[in-house]
Amino acid sequence: MPASPASRRTRWIGAACALAVLVIWTAFILVSRSSAHGHLLPFDIAFLRYLVAGLIALPLAALRRGALRAGLGGATALRRGAALAATAGIGYCGFAYSGFFFAPAAHASVLLPGSLPLWTAVFAALLLGERVGGLRAAGLALIVAGDLLVGGASLVHGSGSAWKGDLLFLGGANCWALYGVLCRLWRINALDATLAIALGCLVSYVPVYALLLAGGWIPSGLAQAPLHEIVFQGLFQGGLSMFVAGIAFTQVLAIWGPVRTTLLTAIVPALAALAAVPLLGEPLGAAALAGLGCVSAGLLLGLGTRRPAPVPARVEPAAVSAPGRHRPKAGVLRQARTVRRDCPSPASARQALIPERAARRRVP
């Protein structure tokens, strides 16, 4: 049966958002590598990221005030928004940027997006009940092997403290994987999720960072950094990396599902390795080429499997009526409540409710 125009349009939107995520995430790794030679420290970059993204989010959140609360679950909006900000906001960037203190950026290109499919499959199995079939498991194994080959040399010959950074990068991948699965579990759309992260980080990380900086308790390079470096990092990290890529990534999640989405984004380390050859002067050896082959094979296996079934929507019991019967009218229910209130005993109430029960059993 041919696909409908709406289905084709949805597929094109998913492909366009996936391409945007690939480009921005690859640029994020390259920018992070080159930023090691700049003036700004990792926590300075995180501050600019949250500040710019929060300022962008404020007017949008004001326009979507009621819709944003409803999109985050109504009564649970604050709790869910805090969870998203803690995972994809402070948690992810806190682990990732701290990892650059101990390990080089090559480790991040392997362990941040490279391990994302593995942790997403774990969280999807625990929270969504999704199963990883044989082909998809083989694809995950090939992608992990390929990512390790791409950065294997630096992982083996790293400095004595590199293992600390590697653990921090794995923590960042865990946070981002959990965020993706939570968005699918709670049915949160791309814009609402990104607004929740941006606003949550704006009211939590930004003031704490400012207080610590004013007290001289943390190092900073903001005073020494030139204006163009501050503007570039703020626009790229807060505008493109967090806002545009965040919306695109969550949109792909809604269309493709979490496991297939992270299988696609696992190609980021390979793209970053290829782009680093002309842009950063980093050679691409035999291990990197072998890793690219493993990643490509893993993508073909993972994306060729059937999409997991969506999470079933919650149905309130009151909204379901028995088959073959019509629901009692409001007047009948009010009369029944009146009889129960006025009758002195349960037996007399049951006797008085016989006509109402007969009315409820009547088939139209």
mmCIF file of C-alpha atoms in Angstrom:
data_model
loop_
_atom_site.group_PDB
_atom_site.id
_atom_site.type_symbol
_atom_site.label_atom_id
_atom_site.label_comp_id
_atom_site.label_asym_id
_atom_site.label_seq_id
_atom_site.Cartn_x
_atom_site.Cartn_y
_atom_site.Cartn_z
ATOM 1 C CA MET A 1 0.000 0.000 0.000
ATOM 2 C CA PRO A 2 1.558 3.364 -1.014
ATOM 3 C CA ALA A 3 2.406 5.796 1.755
ATOM 4 C CA SER A 4 0.067 8.688 2.296
ATOM 5 C CA PRO A 5 1.244 12.286 1.705
ATOM 6 C CA ALA A 6 1.202 12.899 5.476
ATOM 7 C CA SER A 7 3.382 9.839 6.042
ATOM 8 C CA ARG A 8 5.858 10.911 3.349
ATOM 9 C CA ARG A 9 5.973 14.412 4.823
ATOM 10 C CA THR A 10 6.677 12.981 8.286
ATOM 11 C CA ARG A 11 9.530 10.902 6.873
ATOM 12 C CA TRP A 12 11.046 13.934 5.155
ATOM 13 C CA ILE A 13 10.812 15.959 8.384
ATOM 14 C CA GLY A 14 12.531 13.160 10.283
ATOM 15 C CA ALA A 15 15.316 12.923 7.699
ATOM 16 C CA ALA A 16 15.872 16.711 7.691
ATOM 17 C CA CYS A 17 16.001 16.865 11.503
ATOM 18 C CA ALA A 18 18.385 13.903 11.608
ATOM 19 C CA LEU A 19 20.700 15.642 9.124
ATOM 20 C CA ALA A 20 20.657 18.808 11.265
ATOM 21 C CA VAL A 21 21.557 16.794 14.360
ATOM 22 C CA LEU A 22 24.451 15.088 12.564
ATOM 23 C CA VAL A 23 25.903 18.376 11.307
ATOM 24 C CA ILE A 24 25.554 20.276 14.598
ATOM 25 C CA TRP A 25 26.797 17.426 16.795
ATOM 26 C CA THR A 26 29.802 16.925 14.529
ATOM 27 C CA ALA A 27 30.521 20.652 14.690
ATOM 28 C CA PHE A 28 30.138 20.477 18.488
ATOM 29 C CA ILE A 29 33.002 17.980 18.710
ATOM 30 C CA LEU A 30 35.204 19.993 16.353
ATOM 31 C CA VAL A 31 34.488 23.246 18.180
ATOM 32 C CA SER A 32 35.171 21.566 21.518
ATOM 33 C CA ARG A 33 38.522 20.328 20.248
ATOM 34 C CA SER A 34 39.536 23.759 18.991
ATOM 35 C CA SER A 35 38.224 25.504 22.127
ATOM 36 C CA ALA A 36 40.973 23.879 24.170
ATOM 37 C CA HIS A 37 43.313 26.486 22.656
ATOM 38 C CA GLY A 38 41.004 29.411 23.510
ATOM 39 C CA HIS A 39 40.508 31.540 26.606
ATOM 40 C CA LEU A 40 37.177 30.187 27.884
ATOM 41 C CA LEU A 41 37.071 27.328 30.353
ATOM 42 C CA PRO A 42 34.478 24.525 30.158
ATOM 43 C CA PHE A 43 32.222 26.016 32.846
ATOM 44 C CA ASP A 44 32.388 29.401 31.103
ATOM 45 C CA ILE A 45 31.137 27.767 27.903
ATOM 46 C CA ALA A 46 28.353 26.032 29.823
ATOM 47 C CA PHE A 47 27.342 29.385 31.331
ATOM 48 C CA LEU A 48 27.142 31.013 27.882
ATOM 49 C CA ARG A 49 25.193 28.015 26.570
ATOM 50 C CA TYR A 50 22.525 28.209 29.257
ATOM 51 C CA LEU A 51 22.341 31.998 29.268
ATOM 52 C CA VAL A 52 21.754 32.346 25.514
ATOM 53 C CA ALA A 53 19.376 29.387 25.334
ATOM 54 C CA GLY A 54 17.431 30.664 28.336
ATOM 55 C CA LEU A 55 17.042 34.138 26.844
ATOM 56 C CA ILE A 56 15.758 32.582 23.619
ATOM 57 C CA ALA A 57 13.356 30.378 25.559
ATOM 58 C CA LEU A 58 11.797 33.113 27.728
ATOM 59 C CA PRO A 59 9.585 34.774 25.070
ATOM 60 C CA LEU A 60 8.652 31.431 23.551
ATOM 61 C CA ALA A 61 7.662 30.072 26.942
ATOM 62 C CA ALA A 62 5.572 33.200 27.607
ATOM 63 C CA LEU A 63 3.679 32.621 24.354
ATOM 64 C CA ARG A 64 3.180 28.923 25.126
ATOM 65 C CA ARG A 65 2.510 29.304 28.847
ATOM 66 C CA GLY A 66 -0.587 27.122 29.021
ATOM 67 C CA ALA A 67 0.470 24.789 26.220
ATOM 68 C CA LEU A 68 3.913 24.283 27.753
ATOM 69 C CA ARG A 69 2.455 23.224 31.093
ATOM 70 C CA ALA A 70 0.022 20.874 29.389
ATOM 71 C CA GLY A 71 2.739 19.459 27.138
ATOM 72 C CA LEU A 72 4.867 18.616 30.171
ATOM 73 C CA GLY A 73 2.042 16.757 31.864
ATOM 74 C CA GLY A 74 -0.037 19.403 33.643
ATOM 75 C CA ALA A 75 0.279 18.669 37.354
ATOM 76 C CA THR A 76 3.626 16.911 36.796
ATOM 77 C CA ALA A 77 5.074 19.667 34.582
ATOM 78 C CA LEU A 78 7.516 21.008 37.176
ATOM 79 C CA ARG A 79 8.834 17.579 38.101
ATOM 80 C CA ARG A 80 9.203 16.461 34.488
ATOM 81 C CA GLY A 81 10.801 19.739 33.441
ATOM 82 C CA ALA A 82 13.322 19.435 36.268
ATOM 83 C CA ALA A 83 14.145 15.880 35.193
ATOM 84 C CA LEU A 84 14.759 16.968 31.590
ATOM 85 C CA ALA A 85 16.927 19.900 32.682
ATOM 86 C CA ALA A 86 18.904 17.665 35.044
ATOM 87 C CA THR A 87 19.605 15.033 32.388
ATOM 88 C CA ALA A 88 20.004 16.806 29.030
ATOM 89 C CA GLY A 89 21.026 20.150 30.534
ATOM 90 C CA ILE A 90 23.163 20.273 33.658
ATOM 91 C CA GLY A 91 23.919 16.546 33.757
ATOM 92 C CA TYR A 92 25.027 16.146 30.160
ATOM 93 C CA CYS A 93 27.064 19.347 29.936
ATOM 94 C CA GLY A 94 28.419 19.016 33.470
ATOM 95 C CA PHE A 95 29.823 15.554 32.738
ATOM 96 C CA ALA A 96 30.942 16.377 29.199
ATOM 97 C CA TYR A 97 32.649 19.693 29.908
ATOM 98 C CA SER A 98 34.287 18.352 33.076
ATOM 99 C CA GLY A 99 35.663 15.438 31.077
ATOM 100 C CA PHE A 100 37.722 17.858 29.007
ATOM 101 C CA PHE A 101 39.773 18.665 32.142
ATOM 102 C CA PHE A 102 41.152 15.111 32.188
ATOM 103 C CA ALA A 103 40.824 13.593 28.706
ATOM 104 C CA PRO A 104 41.355 14.988 25.196
ATOM 105 C CA ALA A 105 38.499 15.754 22.864
ATOM 106 C CA ALA A 106 39.226 12.616 20.818
ATOM 107 C CA HIS A 107 37.961 10.576 23.758
ATOM 108 C CA ALA A 108 34.769 12.609 23.778
ATOM 109 C CA SER A 109 34.143 11.987 20.080
ATOM 110 C CA VAL A 110 34.159 8.249 20.781
ATOM 111 C CA LEU A 111 32.519 7.987 24.201
ATOM 112 C CA LEU A 112 29.830 10.687 24.075
ATOM 113 C CA PRO A 113 27.882 9.930 20.873
ATOM 114 C CA GLY A 114 29.590 6.588 20.325
ATOM 115 C CA SER A 115 28.169 4.903 23.418
ATOM 116 C CA LEU A 116 24.772 6.590 23.083
ATOM 117 C CA PRO A 117 23.071 3.711 21.206
ATOM 118 C CA LEU A 118 24.103 1.228 23.890
ATOM 119 C CA TRP A 119 22.764 3.239 26.841
ATOM 120 C CA THR A 120 19.625 4.214 24.963
ATOM 121 C CA ALA A 121 18.870 0.556 24.281
ATOM 122 C CA VAL A 122 19.331 -0.181 27.987
ATOM 123 C CA PHE A 123 17.031 2.630 29.162
ATOM 124 C CA ALA A 124 14.471 1.854 26.444
ATOM 125 C CA ALA A 125 14.352 -1.752 27.606
ATOM 126 C CA LEU A 126 13.948 -0.732 31.260
ATOM 127 C CA LEU A 127 11.442 2.124 30.866
ATOM 128 C CA LEU A 128 9.655 1.385 27.586
ATOM 129 C CA GLY A 129 9.871 -2.380 27.501
ATOM 130 C CA GLU A 130 11.456 -2.313 24.049
ATOM 131 C CA ARG A 131 13.299 -5.405 22.930
ATOM 132 C CA VAL A 132 16.557 -5.400 21.006
ATOM 133 C CA GLY A 133 16.398 -8.048 18.295
ATOM 134 C CA GLY A 134 19.268 -9.994 16.843
ATOM 135 C CA LEU A 135 20.032 -7.647 13.949
ATOM 136 C CA ARG A 136 19.785 -4.553 16.095
ATOM 137 C CA ALA A 137 21.997 -6.106 18.770
ATOM 138 C CA ALA A 138 24.561 -6.909 16.077
ATOM 139 C CA GLY A 139 24.300 -3.327 14.807
ATOM 140 C CA LEU A 140 24.902 -1.965 18.312
ATOM 141 C CA ALA A 141 27.919 -4.208 18.745
ATOM 142 C CA LEU A 142 29.396 -3.115 15.410
ATOM 143 C CA ILE A 143 28.851 0.567 16.180
ATOM 144 C CA VAL A 144 30.498 0.289 19.583
ATOM 145 C CA ALA A 145 33.409 -1.617 18.023
ATOM 146 C CA GLY A 146 33.750 0.964 15.261
ATOM 147 C CA ASP A 147 33.724 3.877 17.691
ATOM 148 C CA LEU A 148 36.404 2.194 19.781
ATOM 149 C CA LEU A 149 38.523 1.666 16.676
ATOM 150 C CA VAL A 150 38.191 5.331 15.653
ATOM 151 C CA GLY A 151 39.543 6.534 18.993
ATOM 152 C CA GLY A 152 41.397 3.408 20.055
ATOM 153 C CA ALA A 153 44.887 4.823 19.768
ATOM 154 C CA SER A 154 44.171 7.805 22.002
ATOM 155 C CA LEU A 155 42.334 5.626 24.505
ATOM 156 C CA VAL A 156 45.267 3.226 24.826
ATOM 157 C CA HIS A 157 48.051 5.820 24.891
ATOM 158 C CA GLY A 158 46.255 8.524 26.914
ATOM 159 C CA SER A 159 47.629 10.235 30.005
ATOM 160 C CA GLY A 160 47.356 8.831 33.519
ATOM 161 C CA SER A 161 44.208 10.831 34.334
ATOM 162 C CA ALA A 162 42.451 10.195 31.026
ATOM 163 C CA TRP A 163 40.345 7.408 32.562
ATOM 164 C CA LYS A 164 38.628 10.020 34.763
ATOM 165 C CA GLY A 165 37.587 11.979 31.705
ATOM 166 C CA ASP A 166 36.441 8.806 29.988
ATOM 167 C CA LEU A 167 34.126 8.018 32.910
ATOM 168 C CA LEU A 168 32.755 11.559 32.796
ATOM 169 C CA PHE A 169 32.073 11.253 29.068
ATOM 170 C CA LEU A 170 30.224 7.982 29.675
ATOM 171 C CA GLY A 171 28.196 9.765 32.356
ATOM 172 C CA GLY A 172 27.252 12.434 29.830
ATOM 173 C CA ALA A 173 26.146 9.790 27.333
ATOM 174 C CA ASN A 174 24.019 8.155 30.025
ATOM 175 C CA CYS A 175 22.321 11.476 30.824
ATOM 176 C CA TRP A 176 21.506 12.188 27.172
ATOM 177 C CA ALA A 177 20.248 8.654 26.557
ATOM 178 C CA LEU A 178 17.951 8.848 29.593
ATOM 179 C CA TYR A 179 16.632 12.211 28.399
ATOM 180 C CA GLY A 180 15.714 10.779 25.014
ATOM 181 C CA VAL A 181 13.862 7.827 26.513
ATOM 182 C CA LEU A 182 12.020 10.046 29.020
ATOM 183 C CA CYS A 183 10.784 12.305 26.202
ATOM 184 C CA ARG A 184 9.294 9.311 24.436
ATOM 185 C CA LEU A 185 7.865 7.825 27.634
ATOM 186 C CA TRP A 186 6.126 11.073 28.602
ATOM 187 C CA ARG A 187 5.117 12.028 25.037
ATOM 188 C CA ILE A 188 6.830 15.442 25.251
ATOM 189 C CA ASN A 189 7.242 17.239 21.937
ATOM 190 C CA ALA A 190 10.485 18.767 20.729
ATOM 191 C CA LEU A 191 9.781 22.413 21.532
ATOM 192 C CA ASP A 192 8.398 21.796 25.024
ATOM 193 C CA ALA A 193 11.346 19.583 25.965
ATOM 194 C CA THR A 194 13.882 22.141 24.762
ATOM 195 C CA LEU A 195 12.096 24.986 26.540
ATOM 196 C CA ALA A 196 12.033 22.992 29.763
ATOM 197 C CA ILE A 197 15.781 22.347 29.550
ATOM 198 C CA ALA A 198 16.652 25.946 28.686
ATOM 199 C CA LEU A 199 14.477 27.475 31.421
ATOM 200 C CA GLY A 200 15.542 24.920 34.002
ATOM 201 C CA CYS A 201 19.235 25.626 33.392
ATOM 202 C CA LEU A 202 18.632 29.389 33.294
ATOM 203 C CA VAL A 203 17.136 29.456 36.790
ATOM 204 C CA SER A 204 19.537 26.914 38.312
ATOM 205 C CA TYR A 205 23.001 26.830 36.742
ATOM 206 C CA VAL A 206 23.308 30.485 35.677
ATOM 207 C CA PRO A 207 22.737 32.095 39.118
ATOM 208 C CA VAL A 208 24.878 29.485 40.920
ATOM 209 C CA TYR A 209 27.722 30.028 38.456
ATOM 210 C CA ALA A 210 27.442 33.810 38.839
ATOM 211 C CA LEU A 211 27.592 33.567 42.649
ATOM 212 C CA LEU A 212 30.600 31.238 42.594
ATOM 213 C CA LEU A 213 32.366 33.473 40.064
ATOM 214 C CA ALA A 214 31.665 36.616 42.091
ATOM 215 C CA GLY A 215 33.056 34.948 45.203
ATOM 216 C CA GLY A 216 36.209 33.841 43.385
ATOM 217 C CA TRP A 217 35.511 30.162 44.124
ATOM 218 C CA ILE A 218 35.825 28.926 40.533
ATOM 219 C CA PRO A 219 38.350 29.784 37.795
ATOM 220 C CA SER A 220 37.111 31.631 34.722
ATOM 221 C CA GLY A 221 38.449 32.979 31.462
ATOM 222 C CA LEU A 222 35.577 35.338 30.679
ATOM 223 C CA ALA A 223 37.571 38.453 31.570
ATOM 224 C CA GLN A 224 40.480 37.477 29.295
ATOM 225 C CA ALA A 225 38.437 36.156 26.360
ATOM 226 C CA PRO A 226 37.901 38.464 23.368
ATOM 227 C CA LEU A 227 34.366 39.502 22.490
ATOM 228 C CA HIS A 228 34.181 37.491 19.267
ATOM 229 C CA GLU A 229 35.039 34.262 21.137
ATOM 230 C CA ILE A 230 32.320 34.914 23.734
ATOM 231 C CA VAL A 231 29.727 35.745 21.066
ATOM 232 C CA PHE A 232 30.614 32.714 18.940
ATOM 233 C CA GLN A 233 30.470 30.261 21.845
ATOM 234 C CA GLY A 234 27.202 31.738 23.118
ATOM 235 C CA LEU A 235 25.468 31.589 19.735
ATOM 236 C CA PHE A 236 26.825 28.170 18.786
ATOM 237 C CA GLN A 237 26.416 26.433 22.146
ATOM 238 C CA GLY A 238 23.173 28.087 23.222
ATOM 239 C CA GLY A 239 21.565 28.742 19.855
ATOM 240 C CA LEU A 240 22.607 25.925 17.537
ATOM 241 C CA SER A 241 23.876 23.137 19.779
ATOM 242 C CA MET A 242 21.221 23.368 22.491
ATOM 243 C CA PHE A 243 18.183 24.946 20.876
ATOM 244 C CA VAL A 244 18.230 23.944 17.203
ATOM 245 C CA ALA A 245 19.844 20.534 17.709
ATOM 246 C CA GLY A 246 17.729 19.919 20.817
ATOM 247 C CA ILE A 247 14.471 20.491 18.957
ATOM 248 C CA ALA A 248 15.666 18.488 15.942
ATOM 249 C CA PHE A 249 16.852 15.562 18.082
ATOM 250 C CA THR A 250 13.579 15.363 20.025
ATOM 251 C CA GLN A 251 11.615 15.567 16.763
ATOM 252 C CA VAL A 252 13.568 12.644 15.341
ATOM 253 C CA LEU A 253 12.860 10.735 18.556
ATOM 254 C CA ALA A 254 9.123 11.214 18.074
ATOM 255 C CA ILE A 255 9.271 9.971 14.466
ATOM 256 C CA TRP A 256 11.901 7.219 14.563
ATOM 257 C CA GLY A 257 11.980 6.131 18.202
ATOM 258 C CA PRO A 258 14.947 6.376 20.602
ATOM 259 C CA VAL A 259 16.973 3.330 19.525
ATOM 260 C CA ARG A 260 16.922 4.026 15.773
ATOM 261 C CA THR A 261 17.636 7.723 16.409
ATOM 262 C CA THR A 262 20.774 7.037 18.409
ATOM 263 C CA LEU A 263 21.882 4.404 15.908
ATOM 264 C CA LEU A 264 21.883 7.134 13.280
ATOM 265 C CA THR A 265 23.679 9.690 15.447
ATOM 266 C CA ALA A 266 26.390 7.124 16.210
ATOM 267 C CA ILE A 267 27.934 8.108 12.892
ATOM 268 C CA VAL A 268 28.993 11.428 14.482
ATOM 269 C CA PRO A 269 32.440 10.168 15.631
ATOM 270 C CA ALA A 270 33.216 9.004 12.095
ATOM 271 C CA LEU A 271 32.097 12.313 10.608
ATOM 272 C CA ALA A 272 34.148 14.219 13.157
ATOM 273 C CA ALA A 273 37.226 12.108 12.386
ATOM 274 C CA LEU A 274 36.845 12.731 8.645
ATOM 275 C CA ALA A 275 36.271 16.478 9.106
ATOM 276 C CA ALA A 276 39.216 16.777 11.479
ATOM 277 C CA VAL A 277 41.635 15.808 8.699
ATOM 278 C CA PRO A 278 41.323 19.048 6.681
ATOM 279 C CA LEU A 279 40.085 21.310 9.493
ATOM 280 C CA LEU A 280 42.317 20.347 12.420
ATOM 281 C CA GLY A 281 45.147 18.559 10.627
ATOM 282 C CA GLU A 282 44.513 15.231 12.379
ATOM 283 C CA PRO A 283 45.504 12.219 10.230
ATOM 284 C CA LEU A 284 43.059 9.380 9.590
ATOM 285 C CA GLY A 285 44.848 6.062 10.098
ATOM 286 C CA ALA A 286 43.989 2.458 9.360
ATOM 287 C CA ALA A 287 42.164 1.993 12.677
ATOM 288 C CA ALA A 288 39.922 4.959 11.927
ATOM 289 C CA LEU A 289 39.104 3.608 8.468
ATOM 290 C CA ALA A 290 38.252 0.204 9.957
ATOM 291 C CA GLY A 291 36.063 1.939 12.507
ATOM 292 C CA LEU A 292 34.195 3.752 9.769
ATOM 293 C CA GLY A 293 33.454 0.419 8.110
ATOM 294 C CA CYS A 294 32.107 -1.059 11.367
ATOM 295 C CA VAL A 295 29.930 1.997 12.036
ATOM 296 C CA SER A 296 28.488 1.915 8.521
ATOM 297 C CA ALA A 297 27.687 -1.788 8.782
ATOM 298 C CA GLY A 298 26.105 -1.282 12.183
ATOM 299 C CA LEU A 299 23.936 1.521 10.859
ATOM 300 C CA LEU A 300 22.696 -0.644 8.016
ATOM 301 C CA LEU A 301 21.792 -3.457 10.407
ATOM 302 C CA GLY A 302 20.155 -1.192 12.984
ATOM 303 C CA LEU A 303 18.190 0.997 10.613
ATOM 304 C CA GLY A 304 17.038 -1.963 8.532
ATOM 305 C CA THR A 305 15.023 -3.445 11.386
ATOM 306 C CA ARG A 306 11.390 -2.737 12.071
ATOM 307 C CA ARG A 307 10.601 0.322 14.142
ATOM 308 C CA PRO A 308 9.621 -0.526 17.742
ATOM 309 C CA ALA A 309 5.966 -0.220 18.632
ATOM 310 C CA PRO A 310 5.083 3.115 20.211
ATOM 311 C CA VAL A 311 4.344 3.415 23.884
ATOM 312 C CA PRO A 312 0.603 2.805 24.349
ATOM 313 C CA ALA A 313 -1.349 5.846 25.362
ATOM 314 C CA ARG A 314 -2.846 5.815 28.835
ATOM 315 C CA VAL A 315 -6.607 5.343 28.806
ATOM 316 C CA GLU A 316 -8.607 6.494 31.783
ATOM 317 C CA PRO A 317 -11.006 3.812 33.050
ATOM 318 C CA ALA A 318 -13.886 6.243 33.208
ATOM 319 C CA ALA A 319 -13.656 6.838 29.476
ATOM 320 C CA VAL A 320 -14.299 3.151 28.608
ATOM 321 C CA SER A 321 -17.824 1.781 28.446
ATOM 322 C CA ALA A 322 -18.836 -1.873 28.233
ATOM 323 C CA PRO A 323 -19.608 -3.134 24.722
ATOM 324 C CA GLY A 324 -23.265 -3.448 23.861
ATOM 325 C CA ARG A 325 -24.360 -0.965 26.516
ATOM 326 C CA HIS A 326 -24.916 2.712 26.550
ATOM 327 C CA ARG A 327 -23.595 4.839 29.355
ATOM 328 C CA PRO A 328 -26.244 6.046 31.819
ATOM 329 C CA LYS A 329 -27.367 9.594 31.376
ATOM 330 C CA ALA A 330 -26.418 12.260 33.859
ATOM 331 C CA GLY A 331 -30.000 12.490 35.149
ATOM 332 C CA VAL A 332 -30.091 8.763 35.980
ATOM 333 C CA LEU A 333 -26.824 9.025 37.902
ATOM 334 C CA ARG A 334 -28.026 12.040 39.862
ATOM 335 C CA GLN A 335 -31.246 10.199 40.769
ATOM 336 C CA ALA A 336 -29.255 7.169 41.919
ATOM 337 C CA ARG A 337 -27.057 9.324 44.144
ATOM 338 C CA THR A 338 -30.164 10.955 45.626
ATOM 339 C CA VAL A 339 -31.743 7.560 46.403
ATOM 340 C CA ARG A 340 -28.565 6.378 48.136
ATOM 341 C CA ARG A 341 -28.427 9.533 50.214
ATOM 342 C CA ASP A 342 -32.114 9.468 51.264
ATOM 343 C CA CYS A 343 -32.592 5.744 51.983
ATOM 344 C CA PRO A 344 -31.931 4.784 55.610
ATOM 345 C CA SER A 345 -30.249 1.428 54.898
ATOM 346 C CA PRO A 346 -28.278 -0.239 52.124
ATOM 347 C CA ALA A 347 -31.049 -2.789 51.549
ATOM 348 C CA SER A 348 -33.689 -0.099 50.958
ATOM 349 C CA ALA A 349 -31.291 1.760 48.698
ATOM 350 C CA ARG A 350 -30.732 -1.348 46.567
ATOM 351 C CA GLN A 351 -34.505 -1.874 46.345
ATOM 352 C CA ALA A 352 -35.070 1.716 45.244
ATOM 353 C CA LEU A 353 -32.321 1.508 42.612
ATOM 354 C CA ILE A 354 -33.919 -1.390 40.689
ATOM 355 C CA PRO A 355 -35.516 0.949 38.069
ATOM 356 C CA GLU A 356 -32.232 2.800 37.574
ATOM 357 C CA ARG A 357 -30.312 -0.442 37.068
ATOM 358 C CA ALA A 358 -32.890 -1.586 34.561
ATOM 359 C CA ALA A 359 -32.433 1.701 32.706
ATOM 360 C CA ARG A 360 -28.672 1.227 32.612
ATOM 361 C CA ARG A 361 -29.020 -2.295 31.170
ATOM 362 C CA ARG A 362 -31.408 -1.191 28.420
ATOM 363 C CA VAL A 363 -29.814 -1.448 24.978
ATOM 364 C CA PRO A 364 -30.711 1.448 22.662
#
